[in-house]
PDB file of C-alpha atoms in Angstrom:
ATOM      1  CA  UNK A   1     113.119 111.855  96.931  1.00 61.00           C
ATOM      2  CA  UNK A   2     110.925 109.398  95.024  1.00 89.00           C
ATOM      3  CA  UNK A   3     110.572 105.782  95.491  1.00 92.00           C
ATOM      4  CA  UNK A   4     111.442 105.013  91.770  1.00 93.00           C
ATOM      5  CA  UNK A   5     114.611 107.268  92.518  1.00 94.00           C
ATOM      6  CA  UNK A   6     115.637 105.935  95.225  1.00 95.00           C
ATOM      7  CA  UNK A   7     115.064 102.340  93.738  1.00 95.00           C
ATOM      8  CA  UNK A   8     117.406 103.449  90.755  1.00 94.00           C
ATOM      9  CA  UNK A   9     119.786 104.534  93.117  1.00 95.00           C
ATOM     10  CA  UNK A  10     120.012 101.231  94.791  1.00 95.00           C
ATOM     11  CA  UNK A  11     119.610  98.941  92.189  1.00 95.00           C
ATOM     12  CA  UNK A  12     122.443 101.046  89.499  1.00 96.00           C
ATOM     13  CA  UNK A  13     119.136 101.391  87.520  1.00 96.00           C
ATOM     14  CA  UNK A  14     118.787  97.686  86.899  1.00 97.00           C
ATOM     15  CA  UNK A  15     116.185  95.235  87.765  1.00 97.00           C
ATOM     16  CA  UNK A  16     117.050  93.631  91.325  1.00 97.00           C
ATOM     17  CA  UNK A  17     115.865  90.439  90.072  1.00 97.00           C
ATOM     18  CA  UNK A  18     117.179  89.579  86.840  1.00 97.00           C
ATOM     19  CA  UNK A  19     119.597  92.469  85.672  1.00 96.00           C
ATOM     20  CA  UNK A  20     117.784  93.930  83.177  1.00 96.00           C
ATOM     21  CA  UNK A  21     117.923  97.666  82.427  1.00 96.00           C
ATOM     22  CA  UNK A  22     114.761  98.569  80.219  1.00 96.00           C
ATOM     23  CA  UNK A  23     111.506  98.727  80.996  1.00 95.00           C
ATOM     24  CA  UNK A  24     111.550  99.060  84.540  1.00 96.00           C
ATOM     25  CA  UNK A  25     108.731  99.971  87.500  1.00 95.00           C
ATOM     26  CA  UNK A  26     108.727 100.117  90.930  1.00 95.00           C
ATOM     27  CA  UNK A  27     107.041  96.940  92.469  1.00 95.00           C
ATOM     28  CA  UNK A  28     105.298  96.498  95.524  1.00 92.00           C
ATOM     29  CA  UNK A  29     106.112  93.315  97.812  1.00 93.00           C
ATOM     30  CA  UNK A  30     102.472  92.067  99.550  1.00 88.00           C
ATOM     31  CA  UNK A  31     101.175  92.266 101.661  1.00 86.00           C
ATOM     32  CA  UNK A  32     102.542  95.616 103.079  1.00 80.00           C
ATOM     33  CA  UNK A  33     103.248  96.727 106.553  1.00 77.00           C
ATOM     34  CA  UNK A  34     104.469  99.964 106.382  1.00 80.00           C
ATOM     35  CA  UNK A  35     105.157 100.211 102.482  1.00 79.00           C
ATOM     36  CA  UNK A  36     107.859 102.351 101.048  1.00 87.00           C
ATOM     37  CA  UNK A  37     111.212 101.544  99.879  1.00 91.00           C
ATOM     38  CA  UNK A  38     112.067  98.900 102.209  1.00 93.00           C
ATOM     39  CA  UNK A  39     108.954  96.931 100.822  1.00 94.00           C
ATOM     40  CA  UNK A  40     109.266  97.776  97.086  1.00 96.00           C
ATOM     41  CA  UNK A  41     112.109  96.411  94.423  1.00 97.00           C
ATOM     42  CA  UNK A  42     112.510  97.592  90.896  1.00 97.00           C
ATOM     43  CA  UNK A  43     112.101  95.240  88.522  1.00 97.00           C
ATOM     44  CA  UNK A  44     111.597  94.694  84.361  1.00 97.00           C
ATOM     45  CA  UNK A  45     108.150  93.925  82.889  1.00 96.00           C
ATOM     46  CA  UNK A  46     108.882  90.192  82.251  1.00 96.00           C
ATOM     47  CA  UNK A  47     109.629  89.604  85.524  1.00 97.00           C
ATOM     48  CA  UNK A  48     106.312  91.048  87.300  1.00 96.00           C
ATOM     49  CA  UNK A  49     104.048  89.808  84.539  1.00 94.00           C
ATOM     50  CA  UNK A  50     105.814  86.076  85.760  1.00 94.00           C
ATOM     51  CA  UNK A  51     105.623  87.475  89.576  1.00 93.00           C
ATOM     52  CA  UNK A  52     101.507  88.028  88.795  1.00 89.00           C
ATOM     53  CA  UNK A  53     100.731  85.312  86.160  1.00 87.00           C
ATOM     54  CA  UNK A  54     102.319  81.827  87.484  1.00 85.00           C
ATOM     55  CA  UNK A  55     101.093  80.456  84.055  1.00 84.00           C
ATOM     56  CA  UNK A  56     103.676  82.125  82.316  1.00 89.00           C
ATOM     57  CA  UNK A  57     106.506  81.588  84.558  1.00 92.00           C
ATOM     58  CA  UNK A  58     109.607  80.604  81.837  1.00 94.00           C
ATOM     59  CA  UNK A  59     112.043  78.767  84.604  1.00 94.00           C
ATOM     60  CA  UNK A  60     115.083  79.435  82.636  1.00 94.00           C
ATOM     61  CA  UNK A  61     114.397  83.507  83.256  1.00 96.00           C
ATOM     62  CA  UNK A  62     114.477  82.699  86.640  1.00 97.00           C
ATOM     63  CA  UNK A  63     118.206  81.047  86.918  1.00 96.00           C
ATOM     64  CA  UNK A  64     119.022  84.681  87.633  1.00 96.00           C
ATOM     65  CA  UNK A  65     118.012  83.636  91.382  1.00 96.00           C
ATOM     66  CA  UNK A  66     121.020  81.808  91.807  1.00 95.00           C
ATOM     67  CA  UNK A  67     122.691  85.527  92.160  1.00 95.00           C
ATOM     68  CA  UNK A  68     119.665  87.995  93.688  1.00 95.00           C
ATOM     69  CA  UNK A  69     118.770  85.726  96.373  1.00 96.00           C
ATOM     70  CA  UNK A  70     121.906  86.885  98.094  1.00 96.00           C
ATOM     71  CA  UNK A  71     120.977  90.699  97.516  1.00 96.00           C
ATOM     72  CA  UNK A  72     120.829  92.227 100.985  1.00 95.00           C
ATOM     73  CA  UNK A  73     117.674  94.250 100.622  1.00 95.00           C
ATOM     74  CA  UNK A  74     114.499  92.495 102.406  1.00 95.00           C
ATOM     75  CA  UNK A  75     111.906  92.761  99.814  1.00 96.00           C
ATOM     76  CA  UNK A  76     114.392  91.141  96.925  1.00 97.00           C
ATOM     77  CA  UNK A  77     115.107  88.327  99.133  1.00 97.00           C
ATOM     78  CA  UNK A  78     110.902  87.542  99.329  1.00 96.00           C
ATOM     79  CA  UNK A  79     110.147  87.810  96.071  1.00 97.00           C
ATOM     80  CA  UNK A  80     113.447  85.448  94.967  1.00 97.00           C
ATOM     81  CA  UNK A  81     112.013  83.091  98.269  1.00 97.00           C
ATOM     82  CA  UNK A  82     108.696  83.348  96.777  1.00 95.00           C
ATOM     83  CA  UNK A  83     109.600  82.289  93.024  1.00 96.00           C
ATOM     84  CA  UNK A  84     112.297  79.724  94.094  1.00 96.00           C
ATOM     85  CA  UNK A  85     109.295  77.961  96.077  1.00 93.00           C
ATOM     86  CA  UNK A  86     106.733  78.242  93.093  1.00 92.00           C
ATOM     87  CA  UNK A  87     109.351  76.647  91.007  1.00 93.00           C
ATOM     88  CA  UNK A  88     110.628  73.721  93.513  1.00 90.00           C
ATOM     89  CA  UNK A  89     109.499  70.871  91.381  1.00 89.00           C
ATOM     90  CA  UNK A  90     111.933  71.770  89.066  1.00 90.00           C
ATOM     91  CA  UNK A  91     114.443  70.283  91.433  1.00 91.00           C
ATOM     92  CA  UNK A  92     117.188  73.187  90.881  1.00 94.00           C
ATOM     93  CA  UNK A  93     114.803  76.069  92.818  1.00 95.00           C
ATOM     94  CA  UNK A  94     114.763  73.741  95.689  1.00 94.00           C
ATOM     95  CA  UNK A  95     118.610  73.356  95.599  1.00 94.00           C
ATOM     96  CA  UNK A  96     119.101  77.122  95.866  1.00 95.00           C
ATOM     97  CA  UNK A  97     115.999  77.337  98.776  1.00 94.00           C
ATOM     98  CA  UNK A  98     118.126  74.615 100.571  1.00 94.00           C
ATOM     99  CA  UNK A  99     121.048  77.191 100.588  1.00 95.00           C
ATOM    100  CA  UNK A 100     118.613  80.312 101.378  1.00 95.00           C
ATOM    101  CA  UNK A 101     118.493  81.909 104.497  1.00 93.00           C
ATOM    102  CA  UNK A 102     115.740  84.372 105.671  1.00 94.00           C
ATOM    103  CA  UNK A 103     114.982  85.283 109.393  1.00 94.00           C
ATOM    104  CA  UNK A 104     111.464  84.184 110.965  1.00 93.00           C
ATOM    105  CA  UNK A 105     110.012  87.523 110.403  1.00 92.00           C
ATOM    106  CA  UNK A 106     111.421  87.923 106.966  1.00 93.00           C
ATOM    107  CA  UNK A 107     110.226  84.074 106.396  1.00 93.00           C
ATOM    108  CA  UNK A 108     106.633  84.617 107.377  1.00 90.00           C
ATOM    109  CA  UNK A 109     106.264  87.666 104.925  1.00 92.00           C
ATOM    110  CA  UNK A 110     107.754  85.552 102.440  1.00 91.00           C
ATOM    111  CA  UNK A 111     105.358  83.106 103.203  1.00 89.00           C
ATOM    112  CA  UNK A 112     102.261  85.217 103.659  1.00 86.00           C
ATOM    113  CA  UNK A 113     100.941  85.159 100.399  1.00 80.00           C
ATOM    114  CA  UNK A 114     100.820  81.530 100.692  1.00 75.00           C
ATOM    115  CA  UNK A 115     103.340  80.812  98.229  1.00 74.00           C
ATOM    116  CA  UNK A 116     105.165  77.656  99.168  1.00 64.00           C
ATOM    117  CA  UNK A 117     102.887  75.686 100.665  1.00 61.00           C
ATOM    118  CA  UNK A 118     101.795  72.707  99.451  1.00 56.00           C
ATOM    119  CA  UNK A 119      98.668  72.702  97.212  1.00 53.00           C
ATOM    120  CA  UNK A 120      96.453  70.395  99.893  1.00 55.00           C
ATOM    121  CA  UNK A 121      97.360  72.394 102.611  1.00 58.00           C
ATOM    122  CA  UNK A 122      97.510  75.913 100.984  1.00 65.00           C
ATOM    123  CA  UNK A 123      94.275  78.186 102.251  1.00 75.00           C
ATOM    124  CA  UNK A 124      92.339  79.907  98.832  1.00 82.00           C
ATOM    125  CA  UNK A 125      90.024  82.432  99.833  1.00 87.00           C
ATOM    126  CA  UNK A 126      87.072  82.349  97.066  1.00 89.00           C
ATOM    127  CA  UNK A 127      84.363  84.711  97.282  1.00 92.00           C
ATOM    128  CA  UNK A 128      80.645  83.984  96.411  1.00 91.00           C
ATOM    129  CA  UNK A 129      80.714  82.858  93.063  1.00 89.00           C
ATOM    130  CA  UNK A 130      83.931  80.991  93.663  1.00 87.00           C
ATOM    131  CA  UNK A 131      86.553  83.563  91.814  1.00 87.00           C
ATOM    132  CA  UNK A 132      90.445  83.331  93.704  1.00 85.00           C
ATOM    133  CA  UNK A 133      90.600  86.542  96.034  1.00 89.00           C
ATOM    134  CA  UNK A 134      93.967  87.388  97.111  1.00 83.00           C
ATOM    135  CA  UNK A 135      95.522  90.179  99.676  1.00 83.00           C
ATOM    136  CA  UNK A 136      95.093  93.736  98.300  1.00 85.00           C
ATOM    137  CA  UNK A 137      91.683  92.859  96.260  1.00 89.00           C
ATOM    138  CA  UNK A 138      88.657  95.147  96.467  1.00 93.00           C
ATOM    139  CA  UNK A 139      85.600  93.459  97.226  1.00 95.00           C
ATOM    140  CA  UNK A 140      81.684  94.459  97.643  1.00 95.00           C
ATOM    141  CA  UNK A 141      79.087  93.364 100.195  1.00 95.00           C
ATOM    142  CA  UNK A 142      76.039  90.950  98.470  1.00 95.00           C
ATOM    143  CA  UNK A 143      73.771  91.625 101.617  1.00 93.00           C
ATOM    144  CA  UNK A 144      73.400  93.570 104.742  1.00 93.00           C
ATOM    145  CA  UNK A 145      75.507  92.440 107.555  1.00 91.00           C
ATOM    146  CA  UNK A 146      75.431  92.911 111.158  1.00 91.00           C
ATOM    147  CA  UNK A 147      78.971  93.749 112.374  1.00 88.00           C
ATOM    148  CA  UNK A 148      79.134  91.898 115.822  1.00 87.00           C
ATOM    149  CA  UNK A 149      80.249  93.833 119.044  1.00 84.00           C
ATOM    150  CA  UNK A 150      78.496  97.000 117.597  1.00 87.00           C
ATOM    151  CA  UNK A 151      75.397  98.732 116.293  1.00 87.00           C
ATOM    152  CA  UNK A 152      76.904  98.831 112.944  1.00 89.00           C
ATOM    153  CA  UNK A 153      75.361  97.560 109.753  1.00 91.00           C
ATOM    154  CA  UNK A 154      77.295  97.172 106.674  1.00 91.00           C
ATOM    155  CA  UNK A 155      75.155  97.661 103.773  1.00 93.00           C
ATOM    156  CA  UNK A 156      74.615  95.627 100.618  1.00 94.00           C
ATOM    157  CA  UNK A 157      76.712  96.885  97.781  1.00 94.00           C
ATOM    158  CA  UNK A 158      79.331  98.279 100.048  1.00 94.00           C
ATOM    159  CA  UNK A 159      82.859  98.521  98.607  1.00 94.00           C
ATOM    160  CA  UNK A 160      85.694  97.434 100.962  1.00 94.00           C
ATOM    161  CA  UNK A 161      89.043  98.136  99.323  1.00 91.00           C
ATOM    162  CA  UNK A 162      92.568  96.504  99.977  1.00 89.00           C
ATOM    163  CA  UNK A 163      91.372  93.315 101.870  1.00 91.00           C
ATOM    164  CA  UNK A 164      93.575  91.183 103.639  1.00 88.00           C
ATOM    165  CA  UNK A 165      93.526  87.277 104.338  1.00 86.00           C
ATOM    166  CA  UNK A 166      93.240  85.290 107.350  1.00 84.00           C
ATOM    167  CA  UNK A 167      95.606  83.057 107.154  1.00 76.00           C
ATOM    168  CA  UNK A 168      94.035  80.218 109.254  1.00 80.00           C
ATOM    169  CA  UNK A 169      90.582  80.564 108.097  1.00 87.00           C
ATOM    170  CA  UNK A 170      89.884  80.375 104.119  1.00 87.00           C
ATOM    171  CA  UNK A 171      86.127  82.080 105.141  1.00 92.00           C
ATOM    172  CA  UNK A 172      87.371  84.816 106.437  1.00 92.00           C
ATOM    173  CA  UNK A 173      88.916  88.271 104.997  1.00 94.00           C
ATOM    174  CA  UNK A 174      89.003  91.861 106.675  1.00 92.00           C
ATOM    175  CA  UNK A 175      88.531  95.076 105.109  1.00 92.00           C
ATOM    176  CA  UNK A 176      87.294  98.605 106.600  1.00 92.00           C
ATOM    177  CA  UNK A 177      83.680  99.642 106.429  1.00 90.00           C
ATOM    178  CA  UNK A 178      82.895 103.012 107.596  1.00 88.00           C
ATOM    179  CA  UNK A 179      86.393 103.725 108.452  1.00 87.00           C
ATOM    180  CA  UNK A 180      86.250 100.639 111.029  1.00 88.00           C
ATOM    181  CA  UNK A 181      88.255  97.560 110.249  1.00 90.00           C
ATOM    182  CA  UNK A 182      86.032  94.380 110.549  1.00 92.00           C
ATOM    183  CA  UNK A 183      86.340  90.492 109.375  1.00 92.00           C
ATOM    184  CA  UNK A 184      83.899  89.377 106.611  1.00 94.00           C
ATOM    185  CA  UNK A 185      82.960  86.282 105.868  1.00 93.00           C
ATOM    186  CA  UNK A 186      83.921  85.377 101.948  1.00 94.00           C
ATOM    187  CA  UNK A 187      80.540  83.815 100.897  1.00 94.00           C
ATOM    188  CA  UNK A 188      79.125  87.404 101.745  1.00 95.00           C
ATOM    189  CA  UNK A 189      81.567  89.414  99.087  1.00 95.00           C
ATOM    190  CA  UNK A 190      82.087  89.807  95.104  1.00 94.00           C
ATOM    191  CA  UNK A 191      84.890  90.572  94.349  1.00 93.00           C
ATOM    192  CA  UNK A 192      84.966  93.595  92.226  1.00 90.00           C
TER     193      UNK A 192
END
C-alpha cells in the first residue's frame, strides 16, 4: 500500500497539522533515517509552504498546535516541536512547548534541523558564495579534492546529492562521491 494511502488512512484524510481536507501531499520530516510512513505526515499546501518559507509563517494558522502536538504519531509531534519553537517569541508557542513532551531521541530529530536554537548559537552551513545550504541539498565540487585516508580524488564539477550537516562544525557537510560517503568542506561546494 502507498504512503499517501496509508497517510489518508491515518490521518481520516485530513491534514495532521491543521485539519484541513483539500489540497493535501505527503510530506517528508528531515532529515530521514529510514524514511517511510513513520517519518512522513500529510499535510495541506499552506501549511508546508509555512513549514519551507519561515517568511510567510501567519501565527494565527498555527493555533491549530494547541491540538496536533498531542497527536501520537512521531513525525507530527517534530514538525508541531519545530514550528512551536520558530514561533516562541510570540509568547503563546512557548506556553504550549512548556507543556510539550518529546523523548531524547524524538527531541534531537526535532532539533536536527537546527530549528530552536537561538540565532547566535545556531550553526548555518553556507557554501562558497555564501548561499544557506540545508540537509537534503545537492551540491557540486568547485575544485579537485583529495579525499583523506584513500587514493581517491573527487573531481571538480562533481555532483553530490542529498547532503547532510554536521552539526558541530558549520564547514563541514557529507555527501557520497563515487558511491563512498565522505565529509566536504563547504567553501569547496556550490550549491546547485
Amino acid at each position: 500500500m502507498s504512503i499517501e494511502r496509508e497517510l489518508n488512512k491515518r490521518s481520516g484524510s485530513k491534514c495532521e497539522l491543521c485539519g484541513a481536507e483539500e489540497n493535501l501531499k505527503v510530506y517528508q520530516v528531515l532529515p530521514t533515517r529510514k524514511g517511510g510512513l513513520e517519518e512522513s505526515i500529510l499535510a495541506c499546501n499552506t501549511c508546508i509552504d509555512q513549514i519551507e518559507n519561515p517568511d510567510n509563517v501567519d501565527l494565527n494558522h498555527w493555533r491549530c498546535l494547541n491540538d496536533s502536538m498531542w497527536n501520537e504519531n512521531v513525525a507530527v509531534q517534530v514538525v508541531a516541536w519545530r514550528m512551536l519553537s520558530r514561533m516562541r517569541a510570540a509568547g503563546w508557542p512557548q506556553e504550549l512547548l512548556d507543556m510539550m513532551y518529546l523523548e531524547d531521541e524524538i527531541l534531537d530529530w526535532a532539533k536536527a534541523t537546527g530549528e530552536g536554537e537561538d540565532d547566535e548559537n545556531k550553526l548555518v552551513h553556507r557554501d562558497s558564495n555564501g548561499v544557506v545550504l540545508q540537509h537534503g541539498d545537492s551540491v557540486v565540487l568547485i575544485k579537485d579534492l583529495k579525499v583523506k585516508g584513500s587514493s581517491m580524488v573527487a573531481k571538480q564539477g562533481t555532483a553530490v546529492r542529498n547532503i547532510r550537516l554536521d552539526h558541530e562544525n558549520a564547514e563541514y557537510i557529507e555527501g557520497k562521491v563515487d558511491g563512498q560517503q565522505i565529509v566536504i568542506i563547504t567553501q569547496y561546494v556550490k550549491k546547485i
